[in-house]
PDB file of C-alpha atoms in Angstrom:
ATOM      1  CA  GLN A   1    -282.887 172.719  23.682  1.00  0.00           C
ATOM      2  CA  VAL A   2    -284.546 172.880  20.319  1.00  0.00           C
ATOM      3  CA  HIS A   3    -287.634 171.120  19.192  1.00  0.00           C
ATOM      4  CA  VAL A   4    -289.540 170.666  16.308  1.00  0.00           C
ATOM      5  CA  ALA A   5    -293.007 168.559  16.000  1.00  0.00           C
ATOM      6  CA  GLU A   6    -295.611 167.993  13.177  1.00  0.00           C
ATOM      7  CA  SER A   7    -299.112 167.541  13.363  1.00  0.00           C
ATOM      8  CA  GLY A   8    -302.074 167.384  10.825  1.00  0.00           C
ATOM      9  CA  GLY A   9    -301.464 164.220   8.714  1.00  0.00           C
ATOM     10  CA  GLY A  10    -303.991 162.058   7.654  1.00  0.00           C
ATOM     11  CA  LEU A  11    -306.048 160.525   4.904  1.00  0.00           C
ATOM     12  CA  VAL A  12    -307.597 162.781   2.065  1.00  0.00           C
ATOM     13  CA  GLN A  13    -308.845 162.152  -1.466  1.00  0.00           C
ATOM     14  CA  PRO A  14    -307.429 163.273  -4.653  1.00  0.00           C
ATOM     15  CA  GLY A  15    -308.124 166.974  -5.152  1.00  0.00           C
ATOM     16  CA  GLY A  16    -308.364 167.551  -1.531  1.00  0.00           C
ATOM     17  CA  SER A  17    -306.615 169.655   0.911  1.00  0.00           C
ATOM     18  CA  LEU A  18    -304.746 169.302   4.284  1.00  0.00           C
ATOM     19  CA  ARG A  19    -302.751 171.417   6.482  1.00  0.00           C
ATOM     20  CA  LEU A  20    -299.542 170.522   8.521  1.00  0.00           C
ATOM     21  CA  SER A  21    -298.522 172.424  11.430  1.00  0.00           C
ATOM     22  CA  CYS A  22    -295.066 172.332  12.899  1.00  0.00           C
ATOM     23  CA  ALA A  23    -294.478 173.949  16.283  1.00  0.00           C
ATOM     24  CA  ALA A  24    -290.886 175.369  16.974  1.00  0.00           C
ATOM     25  CA  SER A  25    -289.092 175.798  20.206  1.00  0.00           C
ATOM     26  CA  GLY A  26    -285.955 176.472  21.646  1.00  0.00           C
ATOM     27  CA  PHE A  27    -284.190 178.484  19.119  1.00  0.00           C
ATOM     28  CA  THR A  28    -282.280 181.366  20.575  1.00  0.00           C
ATOM     29  CA  ARG A  29    -281.952 183.569  17.385  1.00  0.00           C
ATOM     30  CA  ASP A  30    -284.403 184.551  14.911  1.00  0.00           C
ATOM     31  CA  ASP A  31    -282.644 183.914  11.654  1.00  0.00           C
ATOM     32  CA  TYR A  32    -283.499 180.234  11.555  1.00  0.00           C
ATOM     33  CA  TYR A  33    -285.270 178.556   8.709  1.00  0.00           C
ATOM     34  CA  ILE A  34    -288.066 175.763   8.580  1.00  0.00           C
ATOM     35  CA  GLY A  35    -288.383 173.333   6.273  1.00  0.00           C
ATOM     36  CA  TRP A  36    -290.764 171.021   4.978  1.00  0.00           C
ATOM     37  CA  PHE A  37    -289.269 167.362   3.634  1.00  0.00           C
ATOM     38  CA  ARG A  38    -291.380 164.248   2.680  1.00  0.00           C
ATOM     39  CA  GLN A  39    -290.564 160.538   1.760  1.00  0.00           C
ATOM     40  CA  ALA A  40    -292.703 158.440  -0.145  1.00  0.00           C
ATOM     41  CA  PRO A  41    -292.328 154.700   0.283  1.00  0.00           C
ATOM     42  CA  GLY A  42    -289.315 153.405  -1.630  1.00  0.00           C
ATOM     43  CA  LYS A  43    -287.961 156.667  -2.478  1.00  0.00           C
ATOM     44  CA  GLU A  44    -285.398 159.207  -1.075  1.00  0.00           C
ATOM     45  CA  ARG A  45    -286.229 162.050   0.977  1.00  0.00           C
ATOM     46  CA  GLU A  46    -287.639 165.106  -0.852  1.00  0.00           C
ATOM     47  CA  GLY A  47    -287.599 168.751   0.186  1.00  0.00           C
ATOM     48  CA  ILE A  48    -290.403 170.688  -0.596  1.00  0.00           C
ATOM     49  CA  SER A  49    -290.599 173.704   1.035  1.00  0.00           C
ATOM     50  CA  CYS A  50    -288.901 176.128   3.354  1.00  0.00           C
ATOM     51  CA  ILE A  51    -289.510 179.409   4.898  1.00  0.00           C
ATOM     52  CA  SER A  52    -287.233 181.867   6.900  1.00  0.00           C
ATOM     53  CA  ASN A  53    -288.413 182.869  10.174  1.00  0.00           C
ATOM     54  CA  LYS A  54    -286.892 186.339  10.015  1.00  0.00           C
ATOM     55  CA  ASP A  55    -288.121 187.885   6.728  1.00  0.00           C
ATOM     56  CA  SER A  56    -290.448 185.148   5.823  1.00  0.00           C
ATOM     57  CA  ARG A  57    -288.798 184.369   2.336  1.00  0.00           C
ATOM     58  CA  THR A  58    -290.306 181.116   0.960  1.00  0.00           C
ATOM     59  CA  TYR A  59    -289.105 178.532  -1.116  1.00  0.00           C
ATOM     60  CA  TYR A  60    -290.730 175.965  -3.278  1.00  0.00           C
ATOM     61  CA  ALA A  61    -289.811 172.432  -5.137  1.00  0.00           C
ATOM     62  CA  ASP A  62    -291.305 172.490  -8.389  1.00  0.00           C
ATOM     63  CA  SER A  63    -293.464 169.404  -7.590  1.00  0.00           C
ATOM     64  CA  VAL A  64    -295.498 171.494  -5.232  1.00  0.00           C
ATOM     65  CA  LYS A  65    -295.235 175.022  -6.255  1.00  0.00           C
ATOM     66  CA  ASP A  66    -298.584 176.578  -6.920  1.00  0.00           C
ATOM     67  CA  ARG A  67    -300.443 173.738  -4.803  1.00  0.00           C
ATOM     68  CA  PHE A  68    -298.496 174.141  -1.523  1.00  0.00           C
ATOM     69  CA  SER A  69    -297.939 177.342   0.564  1.00  0.00           C
ATOM     70  CA  ILE A  70    -295.572 177.750   3.483  1.00  0.00           C
ATOM     71  CA  SER A  71    -296.474 180.406   6.297  1.00  0.00           C
ATOM     72  CA  ARG A  72    -295.697 180.932   9.896  1.00  0.00           C
ATOM     73  CA  ASP A  73    -297.400 182.594  13.195  1.00  0.00           C
ATOM     74  CA  ASN A  74    -294.758 184.387  14.822  1.00  0.00           C
ATOM     75  CA  ALA A  75    -296.709 184.929  17.964  1.00  0.00           C
ATOM     76  CA  LYS A  76    -297.114 181.056  18.373  1.00  0.00           C
ATOM     77  CA  LYS A  77    -293.937 179.966  16.752  1.00  0.00           C
ATOM     78  CA  THR A  78    -295.787 177.606  14.731  1.00  0.00           C
ATOM     79  CA  PHE A  79    -295.117 176.813  10.898  1.00  0.00           C
ATOM     80  CA  TYR A  80    -297.866 175.802   8.264  1.00  0.00           C
ATOM     81  CA  LEU A  81    -297.656 173.899   5.140  1.00  0.00           C
ATOM     82  CA  GLN A  82    -300.975 174.149   3.422  1.00  0.00           C
ATOM     83  CA  MET A  83    -301.456 171.458   0.852  1.00  0.00           C
ATOM     84  CA  ASN A  84    -304.091 172.032  -1.922  1.00  0.00           C
ATOM     85  CA  SER A  85    -305.058 170.018  -4.891  1.00  0.00           C
ATOM     86  CA  LEU A  86    -303.543 166.882  -3.393  1.00  0.00           C
ATOM     87  CA  LYS A  87    -302.413 163.880  -5.865  1.00  0.00           C
ATOM     88  CA  LEU A  88    -302.080 160.271  -5.154  1.00  0.00           C
ATOM     89  CA  THR A  89    -298.006 160.876  -5.651  1.00  0.00           C
ATOM     90  CA  ASP A  90    -297.921 163.241  -2.560  1.00  0.00           C
ATOM     91  CA  THR A  91    -298.604 160.351  -0.427  1.00  0.00           C
ATOM     92  CA  ALA A  92    -295.650 160.437   1.965  1.00  0.00           C
ATOM     93  CA  VAL A  93    -294.350 160.989   5.426  1.00  0.00           C
ATOM     94  CA  TYR A  94    -293.843 164.744   6.030  1.00  0.00           C
ATOM     95  CA  TYR A  95    -291.298 166.063   8.180  1.00  0.00           C
ATOM     96  CA  CYS A  96    -290.728 169.508   9.804  1.00  0.00           C
ATOM     97  CA  ALA A  97    -287.266 170.491  10.268  1.00  0.00           C
ATOM     98  CA  GLY A  98    -285.237 173.494  11.438  1.00  0.00           C
ATOM     99  CA  GLY A  99    -281.688 174.998  10.924  1.00  0.00           C
ATOM    100  CA  ILE A 100    -279.687 177.914  10.582  1.00  0.00           C
ATOM    101  CA  SER A 101    -278.514 177.258   7.185  1.00  0.00           C
ATOM    102  CA  LEU A 102    -279.855 179.859   4.313  1.00  0.00           C
ATOM    103  CA  ILE A 103    -278.256 177.504   1.952  1.00  0.00           C
ATOM    104  CA  SER A 104    -280.076 174.479   2.944  1.00  0.00           C
ATOM    105  CA  CYS A 105    -283.169 176.518   2.852  1.00  0.00           C
ATOM    106  CA  VAL A 106    -283.191 177.946  -0.607  1.00  0.00           C
ATOM    107  CA  ARG A 107    -281.828 174.422  -1.844  1.00  0.00           C
ATOM    108  CA  LEU A 108    -284.165 172.581   0.087  1.00  0.00           C
ATOM    109  CA  ASN A 109    -281.516 170.451   1.307  1.00  0.00           C
ATOM    110  CA  ASP A 110    -281.639 168.450   4.499  1.00  0.00           C
ATOM    111  CA  ILE A 111    -277.945 168.596   5.099  1.00  0.00           C
ATOM    112  CA  GLY A 112    -277.953 171.919   6.975  1.00  0.00           C
ATOM    113  CA  MET A 113    -281.272 170.858   8.805  1.00  0.00           C
ATOM    114  CA  GLN A 114    -280.153 170.147  12.234  1.00  0.00           C
ATOM    115  CA  TYR A 115    -283.494 169.334  14.271  1.00  0.00           C
ATOM    116  CA  TRP A 116    -286.246 167.039  12.843  1.00  0.00           C
ATOM    117  CA  GLY A 117    -289.629 166.314  13.867  1.00  0.00           C
ATOM    118  CA  LYS A 118    -290.962 162.459  13.870  1.00  0.00           C
ATOM    119  CA  GLY A 119    -293.245 163.076  10.928  1.00  0.00           C
ATOM    120  CA  ALA A 120    -296.653 162.578   9.957  1.00  0.00           C
ATOM    121  CA  LEU A 121    -298.128 160.579   7.454  1.00  0.00           C
ATOM    122  CA  VAL A 122    -300.096 162.018   4.766  1.00  0.00           C
ATOM    123  CA  ASN A 123    -302.204 159.530   2.408  1.00  0.00           C
ATOM    124  CA  VAL A 124    -303.666 160.544  -0.600  1.00  0.00           C
ATOM    125  CA  SER A 125    -306.338 157.732  -1.625  1.00  0.00           C
ATOM    126  CA  SER A 126    -309.782 157.514  -3.100  1.00  0.00           C
TER     127      SER A 126
END
């Protein structure tokens, strides 16, 4: 059974950094994708980054490109979202999600993501 779980959320000041982790288990194939999504209060969920487990190709939303970085530790089956230069507008619940749809990963679309974590709150505040 596939399971993904986020960790690492918290309170951070504007301009600061934070790293989220996503532990993934139960995938029986290598060609899966792990995406990061977020939902700010009163807003729709937004796809912000995705990575291919097989070849480590990465994809980013314009809103986080050049500030956030997605990576993976193959041995630990853990995926990371390094967030730098955080802004007040980055405050949201961040979700890790997994699936086998390349299109969903490329388009940062949550439709093809089958497995979801419970979310981790990132609060950017002074």
